[in-house]
Short mmCIF file of C-alpha atoms in Angstrom, two decimals:
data_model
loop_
_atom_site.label_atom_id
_atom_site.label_comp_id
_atom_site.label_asym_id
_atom_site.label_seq_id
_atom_site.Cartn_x
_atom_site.Cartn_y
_atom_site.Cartn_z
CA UNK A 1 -14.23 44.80 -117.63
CA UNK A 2 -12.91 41.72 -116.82
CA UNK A 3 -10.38 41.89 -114.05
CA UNK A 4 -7.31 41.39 -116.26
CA UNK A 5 -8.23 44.00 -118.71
CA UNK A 6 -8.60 46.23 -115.29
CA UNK A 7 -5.52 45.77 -114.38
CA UNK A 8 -3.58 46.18 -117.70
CA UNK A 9 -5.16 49.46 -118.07
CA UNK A 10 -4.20 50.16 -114.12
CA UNK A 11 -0.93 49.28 -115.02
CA UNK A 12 -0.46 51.71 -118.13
CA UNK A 13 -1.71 54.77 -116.16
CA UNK A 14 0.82 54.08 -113.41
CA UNK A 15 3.90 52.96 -115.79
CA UNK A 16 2.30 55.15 -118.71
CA UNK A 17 4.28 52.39 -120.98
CA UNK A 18 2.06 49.64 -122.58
CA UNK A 19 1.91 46.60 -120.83
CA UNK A 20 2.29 44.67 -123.70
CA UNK A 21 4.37 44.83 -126.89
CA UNK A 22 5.14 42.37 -129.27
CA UNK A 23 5.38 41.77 -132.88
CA UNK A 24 1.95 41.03 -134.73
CA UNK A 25 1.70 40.22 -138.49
CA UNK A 26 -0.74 42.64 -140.56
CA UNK A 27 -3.04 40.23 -142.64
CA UNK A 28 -5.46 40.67 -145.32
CA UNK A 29 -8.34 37.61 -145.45
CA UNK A 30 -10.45 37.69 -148.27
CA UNK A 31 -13.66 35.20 -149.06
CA UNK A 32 -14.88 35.74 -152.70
CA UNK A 33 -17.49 33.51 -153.85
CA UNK A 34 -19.22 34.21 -157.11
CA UNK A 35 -18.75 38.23 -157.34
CA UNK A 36 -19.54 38.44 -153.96
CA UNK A 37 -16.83 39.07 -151.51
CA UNK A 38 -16.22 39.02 -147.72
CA UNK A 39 -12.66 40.12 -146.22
CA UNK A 40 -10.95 41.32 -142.93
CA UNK A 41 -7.76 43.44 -141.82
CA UNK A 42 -6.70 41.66 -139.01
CA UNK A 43 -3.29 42.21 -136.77
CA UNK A 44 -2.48 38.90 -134.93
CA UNK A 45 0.30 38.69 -132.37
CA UNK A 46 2.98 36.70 -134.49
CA UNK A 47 3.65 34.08 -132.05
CA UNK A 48 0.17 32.97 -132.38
CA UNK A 49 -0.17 29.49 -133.39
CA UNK A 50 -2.24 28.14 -136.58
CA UNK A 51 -5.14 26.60 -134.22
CA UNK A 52 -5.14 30.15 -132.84
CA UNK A 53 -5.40 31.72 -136.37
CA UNK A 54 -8.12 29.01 -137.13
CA UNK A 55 -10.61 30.16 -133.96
CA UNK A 56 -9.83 34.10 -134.76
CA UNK A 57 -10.84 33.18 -137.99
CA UNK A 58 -13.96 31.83 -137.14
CA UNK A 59 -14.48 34.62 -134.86
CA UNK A 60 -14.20 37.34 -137.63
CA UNK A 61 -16.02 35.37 -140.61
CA UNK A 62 -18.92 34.38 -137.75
CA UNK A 63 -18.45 30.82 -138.87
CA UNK A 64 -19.57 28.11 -136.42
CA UNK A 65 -16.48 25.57 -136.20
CA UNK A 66 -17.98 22.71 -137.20
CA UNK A 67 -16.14 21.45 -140.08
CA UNK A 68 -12.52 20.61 -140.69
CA UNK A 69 -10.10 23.00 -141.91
CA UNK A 70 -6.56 23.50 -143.51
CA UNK A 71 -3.95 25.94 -143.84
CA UNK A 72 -2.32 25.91 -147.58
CA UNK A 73 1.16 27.82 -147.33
CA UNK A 74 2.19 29.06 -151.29
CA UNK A 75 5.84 29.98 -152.27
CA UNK A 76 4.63 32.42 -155.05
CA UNK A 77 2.25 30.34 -157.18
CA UNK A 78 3.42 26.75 -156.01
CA UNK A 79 1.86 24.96 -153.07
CA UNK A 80 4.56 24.42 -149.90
CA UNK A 81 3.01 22.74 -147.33
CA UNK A 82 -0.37 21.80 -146.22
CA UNK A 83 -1.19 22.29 -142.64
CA UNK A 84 -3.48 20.54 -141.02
CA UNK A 85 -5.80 19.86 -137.82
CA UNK A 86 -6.69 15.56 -137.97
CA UNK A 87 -4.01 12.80 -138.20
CA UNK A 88 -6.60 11.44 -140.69
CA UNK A 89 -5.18 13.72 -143.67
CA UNK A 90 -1.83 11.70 -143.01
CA UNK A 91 -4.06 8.27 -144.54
CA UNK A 92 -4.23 10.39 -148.18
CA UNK A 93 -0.77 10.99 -149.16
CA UNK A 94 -0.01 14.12 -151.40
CA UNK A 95 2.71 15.30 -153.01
CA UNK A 96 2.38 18.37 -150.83
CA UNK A 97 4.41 18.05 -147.17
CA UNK A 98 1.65 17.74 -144.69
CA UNK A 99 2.36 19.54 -141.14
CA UNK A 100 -0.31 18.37 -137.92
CA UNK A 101 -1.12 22.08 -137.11
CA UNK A 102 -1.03 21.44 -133.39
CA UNK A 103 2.24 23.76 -132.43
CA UNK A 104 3.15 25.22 -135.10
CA UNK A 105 3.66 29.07 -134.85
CA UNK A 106 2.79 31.29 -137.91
CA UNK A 107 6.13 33.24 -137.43
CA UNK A 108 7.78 29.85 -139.24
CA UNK A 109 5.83 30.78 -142.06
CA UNK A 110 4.67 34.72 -142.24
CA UNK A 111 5.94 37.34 -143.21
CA UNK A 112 8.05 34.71 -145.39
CA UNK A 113 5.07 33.00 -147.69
CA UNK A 114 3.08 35.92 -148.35
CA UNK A 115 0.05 34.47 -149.02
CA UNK A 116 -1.72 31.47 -147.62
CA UNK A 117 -5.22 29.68 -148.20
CA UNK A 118 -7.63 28.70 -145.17
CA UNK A 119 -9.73 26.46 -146.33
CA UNK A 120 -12.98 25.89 -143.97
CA UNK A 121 -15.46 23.18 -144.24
CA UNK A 122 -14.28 20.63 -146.97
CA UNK A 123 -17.97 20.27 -148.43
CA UNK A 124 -18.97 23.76 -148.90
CA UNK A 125 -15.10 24.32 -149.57
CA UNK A 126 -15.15 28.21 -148.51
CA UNK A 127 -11.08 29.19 -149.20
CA UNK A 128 -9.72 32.84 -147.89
CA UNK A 129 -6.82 34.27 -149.36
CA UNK A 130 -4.58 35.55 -146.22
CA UNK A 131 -1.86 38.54 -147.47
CA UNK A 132 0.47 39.18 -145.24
CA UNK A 133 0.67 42.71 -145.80
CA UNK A 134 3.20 44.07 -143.02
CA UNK A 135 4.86 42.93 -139.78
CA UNK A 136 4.48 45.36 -136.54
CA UNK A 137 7.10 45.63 -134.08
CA UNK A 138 5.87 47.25 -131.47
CA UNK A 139 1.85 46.04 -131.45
CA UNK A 140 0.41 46.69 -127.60
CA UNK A 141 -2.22 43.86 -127.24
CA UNK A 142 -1.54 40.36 -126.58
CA UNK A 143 -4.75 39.38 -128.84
CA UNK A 144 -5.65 39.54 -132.75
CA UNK A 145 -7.49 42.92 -133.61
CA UNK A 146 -9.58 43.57 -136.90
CA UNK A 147 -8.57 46.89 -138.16
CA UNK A 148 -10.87 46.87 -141.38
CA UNK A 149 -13.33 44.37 -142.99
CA UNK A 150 -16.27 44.56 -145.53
CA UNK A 151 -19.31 42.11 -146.41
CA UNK A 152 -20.68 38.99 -144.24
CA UNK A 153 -20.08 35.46 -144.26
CA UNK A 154 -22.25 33.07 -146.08
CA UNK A 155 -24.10 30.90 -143.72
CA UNK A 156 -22.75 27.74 -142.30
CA UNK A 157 -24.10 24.92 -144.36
CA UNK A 158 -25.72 26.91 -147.20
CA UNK A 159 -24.41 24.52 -149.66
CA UNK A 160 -21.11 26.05 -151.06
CA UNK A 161 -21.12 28.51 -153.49
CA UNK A 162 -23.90 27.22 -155.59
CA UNK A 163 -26.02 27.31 -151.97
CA UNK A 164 -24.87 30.62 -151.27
CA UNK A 165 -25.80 32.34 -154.45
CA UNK A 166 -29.41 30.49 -154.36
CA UNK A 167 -29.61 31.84 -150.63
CA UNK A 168 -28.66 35.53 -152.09
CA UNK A 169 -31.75 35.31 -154.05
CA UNK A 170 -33.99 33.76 -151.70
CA UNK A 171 -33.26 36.67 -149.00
CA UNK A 172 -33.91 39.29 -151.96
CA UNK A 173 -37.26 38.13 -152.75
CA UNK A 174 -39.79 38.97 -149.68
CA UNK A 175 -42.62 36.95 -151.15
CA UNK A 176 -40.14 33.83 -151.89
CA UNK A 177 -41.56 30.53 -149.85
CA UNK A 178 -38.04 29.98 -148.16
#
């Protein structure tokens, strides 16, 4: 334990109340490249902001952080607002309203928008679909949780989805050189 968790779960056999509660926002995230796809369940407290999505993100799809990224916020089929981590994006107008991702809190924008694209590394291009599928009320942790999830990441730098599926069959074949 670390001393913090020790004490949280001191403190809920004493009060036998959670120590935290908060609202968290139920998301899907799904990666589909090719036929292949890669998704997790997650619940994320909903004050979190969008850099703190990005790293949890990272975390569950065992990505590396080494590449820019972008949040892409849809009202129904129609692209909102693009919101992003570098003041460079600001040089390349769009017709899109750009947001600099530093504070901004996904309650502004979930359960509202339902569904959301994180894109992650602008050469291989990997984009997740993120559902928002429910909002909790009464969620005891004060950190994002992965309920479900199915299928692994492709590597960092395999080379997009042309990479990736050339890496599928490389692993499959024992006697390949690679």
């Amino acid at each position: 334990y670390r001393i913090n968790e020790y004490m949280y779960k001191e403190l809920e056999a004493v009060t036998k109340l959670p120590v935290f509660v908060c609202k968290a926002v139920q998301i899907k995230v799904t990666l589909k490249v090719g036929d292949y796809i890669s998704w997790r369940k997650l619940l994320i407290p909903h004050n979190s902001t969008f850099p703190f999505l990005h790293k949890t993100l990272q975390e569950m799809f065992a990505w590396n952080d080494t590449h820019l990224h972008e949040f892409i916020i849809y009202n129904g089929d129609l692209p909102l607002a693009r919101i992003v981590q570098s003041l460079e994006v600001f040089d390349y107008p769009t017709k899109i309203l750009l947001i600099l991702e530093h504070d901004v809190k996904i309650s502004e924008y979930m359960p509202k928008y339902k569904k959301i694209i994180y894109r992650y590394d602008m050469g291989d291009n990997w984009e997740h679909i993120i559902e928002v599928e429910d909002l909790i009320f009464n969620y005891d942790k004060n950190y994002p949780t992965c309920i479900e999830g199915e299928g692994d990441s492709p590597p960092e730098d395999v080379g997009g989805e042309t990479g990736f599926l050339e890496f599928q069959n490389i692993i499959k074949d024992p006697s390949h050189e690679q």
